[in-house]
Amino acid sequence: MTIRCGHWKTARSRAIILNKKNDRQKGGSIVILKNVKVFTEEKAFQDGEVAIKDGVFVEKPETGGEEVLDGEGCYAIPGLIDLHFHGCKGFDFCDGTQEAIREIAKYEASVGVTAICPATMTLPVEELIHILSVAASCREKSGKNCPQEADLLGVNMEGPFISAEKKGAQDAQNIISCDPAVCQRFLDASKGLVKFVGIAPEKNEHALEFIREMKDRVHISLAHTNAGYDCAKEAFEAGADHAVHLYNAMPPFTHRAPGVVGAVADCPHVTAELICDGVHIHPSVVRATFRMLGEERVVLISDSMRATGMPDGRYRLGGLEVDVVGNHATLTEGGALAGSATNLMDCMRIAVKQMGIPLETAVACASMNPAKALGVYDAYGSIAPGKKGNVVLLDQDLNLRMVIKDGVIIERQEKN
């Protein structure tokens, strides 16, 4: 049976299971996407087809009993991975409930973000312990094979070891000095889900010792920090290897004081998050950053909050009130930027259509690079045999046409 792109209709509420139970019991059916431009591991598009068997990409499709979808020339890209965002559809990861996590995961999957690593805010330690415990429990219950929900791959801890001077939308009263014992409690509570822990090294007397002690257990990132170039570079040389939303909540990059940005540029092992929502960073700076760091080190993120996918209004983030108008989210008191109201798929589109980033580069930075940063590139981040069969079809204008996760169509849209 061949299904053409022009006949796709919205299917958000009810997934169509392509790998039917009976077929699985007989060895599994084959799903074939024909006539698509496949994004390869060489970061190029190649005319061809994609085959999925039992929810996993396979190299050579079999014949007989397969489901065939005609992609009509659409781009076939890996499911995106957001390794730094807070929420969407009225829910926040820090709500600390399984309902919040699952509703967030459903929305993200529906827009083509098929794996997630949500971020915590700067909250009291015991509250963070609870949030991480709930996440661990949710992961254990849902596993990695719930087709209608994005896979929970990790947690990105944006606080509480940060700087009050660069706190942004974080609550200063909950900031504490970095402490290996507290950090280990976070790791234990999450049962290994915590993948990044952010610190402001200039505010922590024993920051370098903390980095050296914890770097082999979790990625240490520089986050909400006022560190100068020398301090940041020392932290990276000690073992920190990640920078949270580059340019935002850190000193500006200037010709005499390059700050954290300059230190990132001079440390090849460091990856850097970039918010391309059209609000947080000027397009010229985005282009300059790609030239400075190279596409291998940039990870596109959304930093989206609970207002994403919701109407304009007043919302809460980390206990603080935020006003959202369009894709601008600002603190009600003070007016500071407070995350974004744009999902990662839209951020990727903005990077391409408004900022001049090549599509191949933007796709890699929203799928391959986050998978590598999370240490899951063996199973996620590209369309390759043996990896999870998560694929998104986009038309020539980058409109979403279909999302397939684990061999299941969870979203499909009709042509305009």
Short mmCIF file of C-alpha atoms in Angstrom, two decimals:
data_model
loop_
_atom_site.label_atom_id
_atom_site.label_comp_id
_atom_site.label_asym_id
_atom_site.label_seq_id
_atom_site.Cartn_x
_atom_site.Cartn_y
_atom_site.Cartn_z
CA MET A 1 0.00 0.00 0.00
CA THR A 2 1.40 3.40 -0.97
CA ILE A 3 0.27 6.57 0.82
CA ARG A 4 1.00 9.84 -0.92
CA CYS A 5 2.10 13.04 0.78
CA GLY A 6 -0.85 14.96 -0.62
CA HIS A 7 -3.29 12.74 1.27
CA TRP A 8 -1.74 13.08 4.73
CA LYS A 9 -4.12 14.45 7.34
CA THR A 10 -3.59 15.54 10.91
CA ALA A 11 -3.21 12.51 13.17
CA ARG A 12 -2.11 13.97 16.50
CA SER A 13 -4.82 12.40 18.62
CA ARG A 14 -4.45 8.83 17.41
CA ALA A 15 -1.16 7.27 16.31
CA ILE A 16 -1.22 4.89 13.37
CA ILE A 17 0.83 1.88 14.27
CA LEU A 18 2.72 0.72 11.23
CA ASN A 19 4.47 -2.18 12.91
CA LYS A 20 1.36 -4.09 13.94
CA LYS A 21 1.48 -6.51 16.86
CA ASN A 22 0.72 -9.56 14.76
CA ASP A 23 3.43 -8.64 12.28
CA ARG A 24 5.91 -8.14 15.11
CA GLN A 25 5.17 -11.62 16.37
CA LYS A 26 5.93 -12.95 12.88
CA GLY A 27 9.23 -11.10 12.65
CA GLY A 28 8.05 -7.54 12.13
CA SER A 29 6.70 -5.48 9.23
CA ILE A 30 8.75 -3.03 7.21
CA VAL A 31 7.98 0.66 6.87
CA ILE A 32 9.45 2.28 3.77
CA LEU A 33 9.56 5.99 3.05
CA LYS A 34 10.15 6.33 -0.68
CA ASN A 35 11.02 9.34 -2.79
CA VAL A 36 12.60 11.43 -0.01
CA LYS A 37 15.77 13.46 0.39
CA VAL A 38 17.54 11.58 3.19
CA PHE A 39 19.81 13.45 5.59
CA THR A 40 22.96 11.32 5.80
CA GLU A 41 25.66 11.02 8.45
CA GLU A 42 27.87 13.00 6.05
CA LYS A 43 25.51 15.96 6.65
CA ALA A 44 24.13 15.99 3.14
CA PHE A 45 20.79 15.23 1.53
CA GLN A 46 20.65 12.28 -0.81
CA ASP A 47 17.68 11.14 -2.89
CA GLY A 48 16.57 7.76 -1.70
CA GLU A 49 14.39 5.94 0.79
CA VAL A 50 14.26 5.12 4.48
CA ALA A 51 13.36 1.69 5.87
CA ILE A 52 12.27 0.95 9.43
CA LYS A 53 11.72 -2.50 10.91
CA ASP A 54 10.37 -2.97 14.43
CA GLY A 55 11.03 0.69 15.17
CA VAL A 56 14.67 0.59 14.08
CA PHE A 57 16.28 1.86 10.88
CA VAL A 58 17.42 -0.95 8.60
CA GLU A 59 19.69 -0.81 5.59
CA LYS A 60 17.93 -2.88 2.97
CA PRO A 61 14.15 -3.12 2.89
CA GLU A 62 12.60 -6.54 2.43
CA THR A 63 9.82 -7.17 -0.01
CA GLY A 64 6.33 -8.29 0.79
CA GLY A 65 4.01 -7.00 3.51
CA GLU A 66 5.68 -3.63 3.86
CA GLU A 67 3.94 -0.29 4.38
CA VAL A 68 5.11 2.16 1.70
CA LEU A 69 4.81 5.94 2.10
CA ASP A 70 5.48 8.24 -0.84
CA GLY A 71 7.31 11.26 0.56
CA GLU A 72 6.98 13.19 -2.72
CA GLY A 73 10.42 14.77 -2.44
CA CYS A 74 10.25 15.83 1.21
CA TYR A 75 13.33 16.13 3.36
CA ALA A 76 13.75 13.15 5.72
CA ILE A 77 15.67 14.25 8.80
CA PRO A 78 16.39 12.56 12.14
CA GLY A 79 14.05 13.37 15.00
CA LEU A 80 15.40 16.45 16.76
CA ILE A 81 16.82 16.40 20.30
CA ASP A 82 16.38 19.37 22.65
CA LEU A 83 18.92 19.22 25.45
CA HIS A 84 17.88 22.48 27.12
CA PHE A 85 14.28 23.58 27.55
CA HIS A 86 11.87 23.95 30.47
CA GLY A 87 8.39 23.20 29.26
CA CYS A 88 5.50 23.74 26.86
CA LYS A 89 1.70 23.54 26.58
CA GLY A 90 1.21 24.97 30.07
CA PHE A 91 3.53 22.47 31.79
CA ASP A 92 7.04 22.84 33.20
CA PHE A 93 9.52 20.08 33.96
CA CYS A 94 9.92 21.62 37.42
CA ASP A 95 6.24 21.07 38.16
CA GLY A 96 7.64 17.81 39.48
CA THR A 97 4.85 15.55 38.26
CA GLN A 98 4.75 12.66 35.85
CA GLU A 99 1.77 14.28 34.15
CA ALA A 100 3.88 17.35 33.34
CA ILE A 101 6.73 15.28 31.93
CA ARG A 102 4.43 13.16 29.79
CA GLU A 103 2.44 16.11 28.42
CA ILE A 104 5.69 17.90 27.60
CA ALA A 105 6.97 14.77 25.88
CA LYS A 106 3.79 14.44 23.82
CA TYR A 107 3.93 18.00 22.54
CA GLU A 108 7.62 17.80 21.70
CA ALA A 109 7.18 14.58 19.75
CA SER A 110 4.26 16.09 17.83
CA VAL A 111 6.50 18.89 16.48
CA GLY A 112 9.36 16.54 15.54
CA VAL A 113 11.46 16.73 18.71
CA THR A 114 11.55 13.02 19.44
CA ALA A 115 14.04 13.04 22.35
CA ILE A 116 14.44 15.51 25.20
CA CYS A 117 16.73 16.57 28.01
CA PRO A 118 14.71 19.16 29.97
CA ALA A 119 16.33 21.70 32.28
CA THR A 120 15.78 22.44 35.94
CA MET A 121 15.68 25.92 37.46
CA THR A 122 17.44 27.27 40.55
CA LEU A 123 15.17 25.88 43.25
CA PRO A 124 15.69 24.64 46.84
CA VAL A 125 17.81 21.48 46.95
CA GLU A 126 15.05 19.27 48.37
CA GLU A 127 12.64 20.44 45.69
CA LEU A 128 15.20 19.61 43.01
CA ILE A 129 15.70 16.17 44.57
CA HIS A 130 11.95 15.56 44.30
CA ILE A 131 11.82 16.73 40.67
CA LEU A 132 14.71 14.47 39.71
CA SER A 133 13.20 11.50 41.54
CA VAL A 134 9.92 11.97 39.67
CA ALA A 135 11.80 12.13 36.38
CA ALA A 136 13.65 8.93 37.18
CA SER A 137 10.39 7.20 38.03
CA CYS A 138 8.75 8.46 34.85
CA ARG A 139 11.66 7.20 32.78
CA GLU A 140 11.44 3.77 34.39
CA LYS A 141 7.71 3.51 33.69
CA SER A 142 7.70 4.77 30.11
CA GLY A 143 11.11 3.49 29.05
CA LYS A 144 12.38 4.55 25.63
CA ASN A 145 9.65 3.04 23.47
CA CYS A 146 6.51 5.09 23.99
CA PRO A 147 5.75 6.16 20.41
CA GLN A 148 3.63 9.23 21.12
CA GLU A 149 6.08 10.73 23.60
CA ALA A 150 9.59 12.08 23.12
CA ASP A 151 12.18 9.90 24.84
CA LEU A 152 13.52 11.33 28.11
CA LEU A 153 17.28 11.06 27.65
CA GLY A 154 18.53 13.24 30.47
CA VAL A 155 18.24 16.33 32.62
CA ASN A 156 20.17 19.57 32.23
CA MET A 157 20.65 21.27 35.62
CA GLU A 158 20.84 25.00 34.98
CA GLY A 159 21.17 25.74 38.72
CA PRO A 160 21.57 26.07 41.67
CA PHE A 161 25.37 26.63 41.51
CA ILE A 162 25.15 29.89 39.57
CA SER A 163 25.83 33.64 39.87
CA ALA A 164 23.33 36.13 41.26
CA GLU A 165 24.73 38.79 38.94
CA LYS A 166 23.75 36.74 35.88
CA LYS A 167 20.76 34.91 37.31
CA GLY A 168 18.36 36.00 34.56
CA ALA A 169 15.00 34.38 35.33
CA GLN A 170 16.47 32.25 38.14
CA ASP A 171 15.49 32.91 41.78
CA ALA A 172 18.56 34.33 43.57
CA GLN A 173 17.44 33.17 47.02
CA ASN A 174 18.02 29.54 46.00
CA ILE A 175 21.57 29.98 44.68
CA ILE A 176 24.22 27.97 46.58
CA SER A 177 27.93 27.24 46.20
CA CYS A 178 28.84 24.17 44.20
CA ASP A 179 29.20 21.17 46.49
CA PRO A 180 30.19 17.65 45.37
CA ALA A 181 27.98 16.05 48.03
CA VAL A 182 24.91 17.98 46.91
CA CYS A 183 25.70 17.27 43.27
CA GLN A 184 25.99 13.57 43.99
CA ARG A 185 22.56 13.69 45.63
CA PHE A 186 21.20 15.08 42.37
CA LEU A 187 22.85 12.30 40.38
CA ASP A 188 21.57 9.63 42.73
CA ALA A 189 18.02 10.99 42.84
CA SER A 190 17.86 11.06 39.03
CA LYS A 191 19.29 7.52 38.75
CA GLY A 192 21.78 8.74 36.19
CA LEU A 193 19.41 11.00 34.24
CA VAL A 194 21.31 14.19 35.11
CA LYS A 195 23.72 14.76 32.22
CA PHE A 196 24.78 18.40 32.74
CA VAL A 197 25.36 20.43 35.89
CA GLY A 198 25.91 24.16 35.45
CA ILE A 199 28.15 26.29 37.65
CA ALA A 200 29.45 29.86 37.86
CA PRO A 201 33.14 29.23 38.61
CA GLU A 202 33.90 32.80 39.71
CA LYS A 203 31.40 32.51 42.57
CA ASN A 204 32.69 29.24 43.93
CA GLU A 205 36.00 29.22 45.80
CA HIS A 206 36.48 25.51 45.22
CA ALA A 207 35.06 25.43 41.69
CA LEU A 208 38.12 23.85 40.08
CA GLU A 209 38.21 21.11 42.70
CA PHE A 210 34.49 20.55 42.15
CA ILE A 211 35.00 20.23 38.40
CA ARG A 212 37.89 17.79 38.76
CA GLU A 213 35.94 15.64 41.22
CA MET A 214 32.66 15.52 39.27
CA LYS A 215 33.70 15.72 35.60
CA ASP A 216 33.88 11.94 35.15
CA ARG A 217 30.38 11.49 36.58
CA VAL A 218 28.53 14.26 34.76
CA HIS A 219 29.20 17.01 32.21
CA ILE A 220 30.07 20.29 33.92
CA SER A 221 28.83 23.37 32.10
CA LEU A 222 29.30 27.09 32.65
CA ALA A 223 25.88 28.59 33.26
CA HIS A 224 24.56 31.98 34.39
CA THR A 225 28.08 33.09 35.10
CA ASN A 226 29.94 36.40 35.27
CA ALA A 227 33.31 34.72 34.77
CA GLY A 228 35.98 36.50 32.80
CA TYR A 229 38.10 34.84 30.13
CA ASP A 230 40.84 33.53 32.45
CA CYS A 231 38.43 32.10 35.01
CA ALA A 232 36.30 30.42 32.35
CA LYS A 233 39.33 28.98 30.57
CA GLU A 234 40.65 27.55 33.85
CA ALA A 235 37.29 25.88 34.39
CA PHE A 236 37.35 24.36 30.91
CA GLU A 237 40.95 23.21 31.35
CA ALA A 238 39.94 21.57 34.64
CA GLY A 239 37.34 19.49 32.80
CA ALA A 240 34.18 21.54 32.21
CA ASP A 241 33.08 20.90 28.63
CA HIS A 242 29.83 22.70 27.93
CA ALA A 243 28.44 26.25 27.83
CA VAL A 244 24.79 26.98 28.57
CA HIS A 245 23.00 29.26 26.05
CA LEU A 246 26.10 31.05 24.77
CA TYR A 247 25.96 34.87 25.02
CA ASN A 248 22.95 34.81 27.32
CA ALA A 249 23.45 35.17 31.10
CA MET A 250 27.20 35.75 30.73
CA PRO A 251 29.54 38.71 30.10
CA PRO A 252 29.53 40.18 26.58
CA PHE A 253 32.20 39.15 24.10
CA THR A 254 34.38 42.21 23.47
CA HIS A 255 37.78 42.81 21.92
CA ARG A 256 39.56 43.37 25.26
CA ALA A 257 37.42 41.19 27.49
CA PRO A 258 36.37 38.07 25.54
CA GLY A 259 34.83 36.44 28.62
CA VAL A 260 33.20 33.02 28.53
CA VAL A 261 32.61 33.22 24.78
CA GLY A 262 36.31 33.73 24.11
CA ALA A 263 37.21 30.87 26.43
CA VAL A 264 34.77 28.56 24.61
CA ALA A 265 36.34 29.55 21.29
CA ASP A 266 39.81 28.68 22.59
CA CYS A 267 38.84 25.29 24.07
CA PRO A 268 38.08 22.82 21.25
CA HIS A 269 36.54 20.20 23.55
CA VAL A 270 33.73 22.53 24.66
CA THR A 271 30.26 22.41 23.11
CA ALA A 272 28.02 25.48 23.21
CA GLU A 273 24.25 25.85 23.27
CA LEU A 274 22.71 28.46 20.97
CA ILE A 275 19.13 29.79 21.09
CA CYS A 276 18.03 30.65 17.55
CA ASP A 277 14.53 31.92 18.29
CA GLY A 278 15.17 35.30 16.67
CA VAL A 279 15.00 37.02 20.06
CA HIS A 280 17.97 35.94 22.15
CA ILE A 281 20.79 36.38 19.61
CA HIS A 282 21.14 38.63 16.57
CA PRO A 283 21.38 36.71 13.28
CA SER A 284 24.80 38.23 12.56
CA VAL A 285 26.11 36.89 15.86
CA VAL A 286 24.67 33.45 15.13
CA ARG A 287 26.48 33.38 11.79
CA ALA A 288 29.70 34.63 13.39
CA THR A 289 29.46 31.96 16.09
CA PHE A 290 29.25 29.18 13.52
CA ARG A 291 32.33 30.59 11.80
CA MET A 292 34.17 30.89 15.12
CA LEU A 293 33.31 27.51 16.65
CA GLY A 294 32.52 25.41 13.60
CA GLU A 295 29.35 23.41 13.14
CA GLU A 296 30.66 20.44 15.16
CA ARG A 297 30.54 22.34 18.46
CA VAL A 298 27.21 24.17 18.24
CA VAL A 299 24.08 22.63 19.76
CA LEU A 300 20.80 24.31 18.89
CA ILE A 301 18.41 24.52 21.84
CA SER A 302 15.04 26.15 22.42
CA ASP A 303 15.21 27.10 26.14
CA SER A 304 11.42 27.08 25.81
CA MET A 305 9.12 27.61 28.77
CA ARG A 306 5.57 26.48 29.56
CA ALA A 307 4.09 29.20 27.32
CA THR A 308 5.38 27.41 24.21
CA GLY A 309 2.42 26.22 22.17
CA MET A 310 0.10 28.43 24.26
CA PRO A 311 -1.56 31.83 23.72
CA ASP A 312 0.00 35.10 24.88
CA GLY A 313 -0.38 35.78 28.58
CA ARG A 314 1.25 35.63 31.99
CA TYR A 315 3.02 32.42 33.05
CA ARG A 316 5.41 31.29 35.76
CA LEU A 317 9.00 30.10 35.40
CA GLY A 318 11.07 29.02 38.38
CA GLY A 319 8.61 30.71 40.73
CA LEU A 320 8.79 34.05 38.87
CA GLU A 321 6.08 35.64 36.73
CA VAL A 322 6.74 35.96 33.01
CA ASP A 323 4.84 37.90 30.36
CA VAL A 324 4.68 36.32 26.91
CA VAL A 325 3.84 38.24 23.74
CA GLY A 326 4.46 36.37 20.51
CA ASN A 327 7.82 34.68 20.91
CA HIS A 328 9.07 37.19 23.51
CA ALA A 329 9.10 35.98 27.13
CA THR A 330 10.20 38.53 29.73
CA LEU A 331 10.09 38.74 33.50
CA THR A 332 7.08 40.73 34.68
CA GLU A 333 9.32 42.46 37.19
CA GLY A 334 12.42 43.93 35.57
CA GLY A 335 11.79 42.87 31.97
CA ALA A 336 14.75 40.46 31.63
CA LEU A 337 14.50 37.75 28.97
CA ALA A 338 13.04 34.62 30.53
CA GLY A 339 13.67 31.73 28.18
CA SER A 340 11.82 31.39 24.91
CA ALA A 341 8.35 30.56 23.70
CA THR A 342 9.62 28.77 20.60
CA ASN A 343 10.07 25.02 20.16
CA LEU A 344 13.29 23.57 18.75
CA MET A 345 11.84 22.73 15.34
CA ASP A 346 10.82 26.37 14.92
CA CYS A 347 14.24 27.50 16.17
CA MET A 348 15.85 25.34 13.50
CA ARG A 349 13.60 26.85 10.84
CA ILE A 350 14.44 30.37 12.01
CA ALA A 351 18.16 29.56 11.87
CA VAL A 352 17.76 28.51 8.24
CA LYS A 353 15.14 30.90 6.89
CA GLN A 354 16.00 34.07 8.83
CA MET A 355 19.64 33.68 9.82
CA GLY A 356 21.19 32.13 6.75
CA ILE A 357 22.43 28.91 8.35
CA PRO A 358 22.53 26.06 5.79
CA LEU A 359 19.77 23.51 6.33
CA GLU A 360 22.30 20.68 6.55
CA THR A 361 24.17 22.50 9.32
CA ALA A 362 21.03 23.39 11.27
CA VAL A 363 19.73 19.80 11.13
CA ALA A 364 23.06 18.43 12.37
CA CYS A 365 23.16 20.94 15.23
CA ALA A 366 19.64 20.00 16.34
CA SER A 367 20.02 16.22 16.05
CA MET A 368 23.55 14.83 15.65
CA ASN A 369 25.35 17.27 17.95
CA PRO A 370 22.97 16.98 20.92
CA ALA A 371 23.04 13.19 20.57
CA LYS A 372 26.84 13.25 20.73
CA ALA A 373 26.84 15.69 23.68
CA LEU A 374 24.46 13.37 25.55
CA GLY A 375 26.52 10.30 24.70
CA VAL A 376 23.67 8.58 22.84
CA TYR A 377 24.82 8.85 19.24
CA ASP A 378 24.86 5.07 19.00
CA ALA A 379 21.04 5.09 19.08
CA TYR A 380 19.92 8.64 18.21
CA GLY A 381 20.79 11.64 16.09
CA SER A 382 21.01 10.24 12.57
CA ILE A 383 19.26 8.01 10.08
CA ALA A 384 21.49 4.95 10.18
CA PRO A 385 20.94 1.18 10.45
CA GLY A 386 20.45 0.01 14.01
CA LYS A 387 19.37 3.40 15.39
CA LYS A 388 15.89 4.24 16.62
CA GLY A 389 13.54 4.82 13.71
CA ASN A 390 12.69 8.42 14.54
CA VAL A 391 12.31 10.46 11.36
CA VAL A 392 10.66 13.74 10.42
CA LEU A 393 9.51 14.74 6.94
CA LEU A 394 9.65 18.43 5.98
CA ASP A 395 8.52 19.91 2.69
CA GLN A 396 10.62 22.31 0.64
CA ASP A 397 9.45 25.25 2.78
CA LEU A 398 10.39 23.27 5.93
CA ASN A 399 6.77 22.77 6.94
CA LEU A 400 6.25 19.62 8.99
CA ARG A 401 4.56 16.86 7.01
CA MET A 402 5.10 13.76 9.11
CA VAL A 403 6.70 12.53 12.32
CA ILE A 404 7.46 8.84 12.71
CA LYS A 405 8.73 7.65 16.07
CA ASP A 406 9.56 4.02 16.83
CA GLY A 407 7.91 2.99 13.57
CA VAL A 408 4.69 4.83 14.41
CA ILE A 409 3.19 7.84 12.66
CA ILE A 410 2.43 10.25 15.49
CA GLU A 411 1.90 13.40 13.43
CA ARG A 412 1.04 14.06 9.81
CA GLN A 413 -0.15 17.21 8.13
CA GLU A 414 -1.96 17.81 4.89
CA LYS A 415 -0.40 19.99 2.23
CA ASN A 416 -1.50 23.63 2.23
#
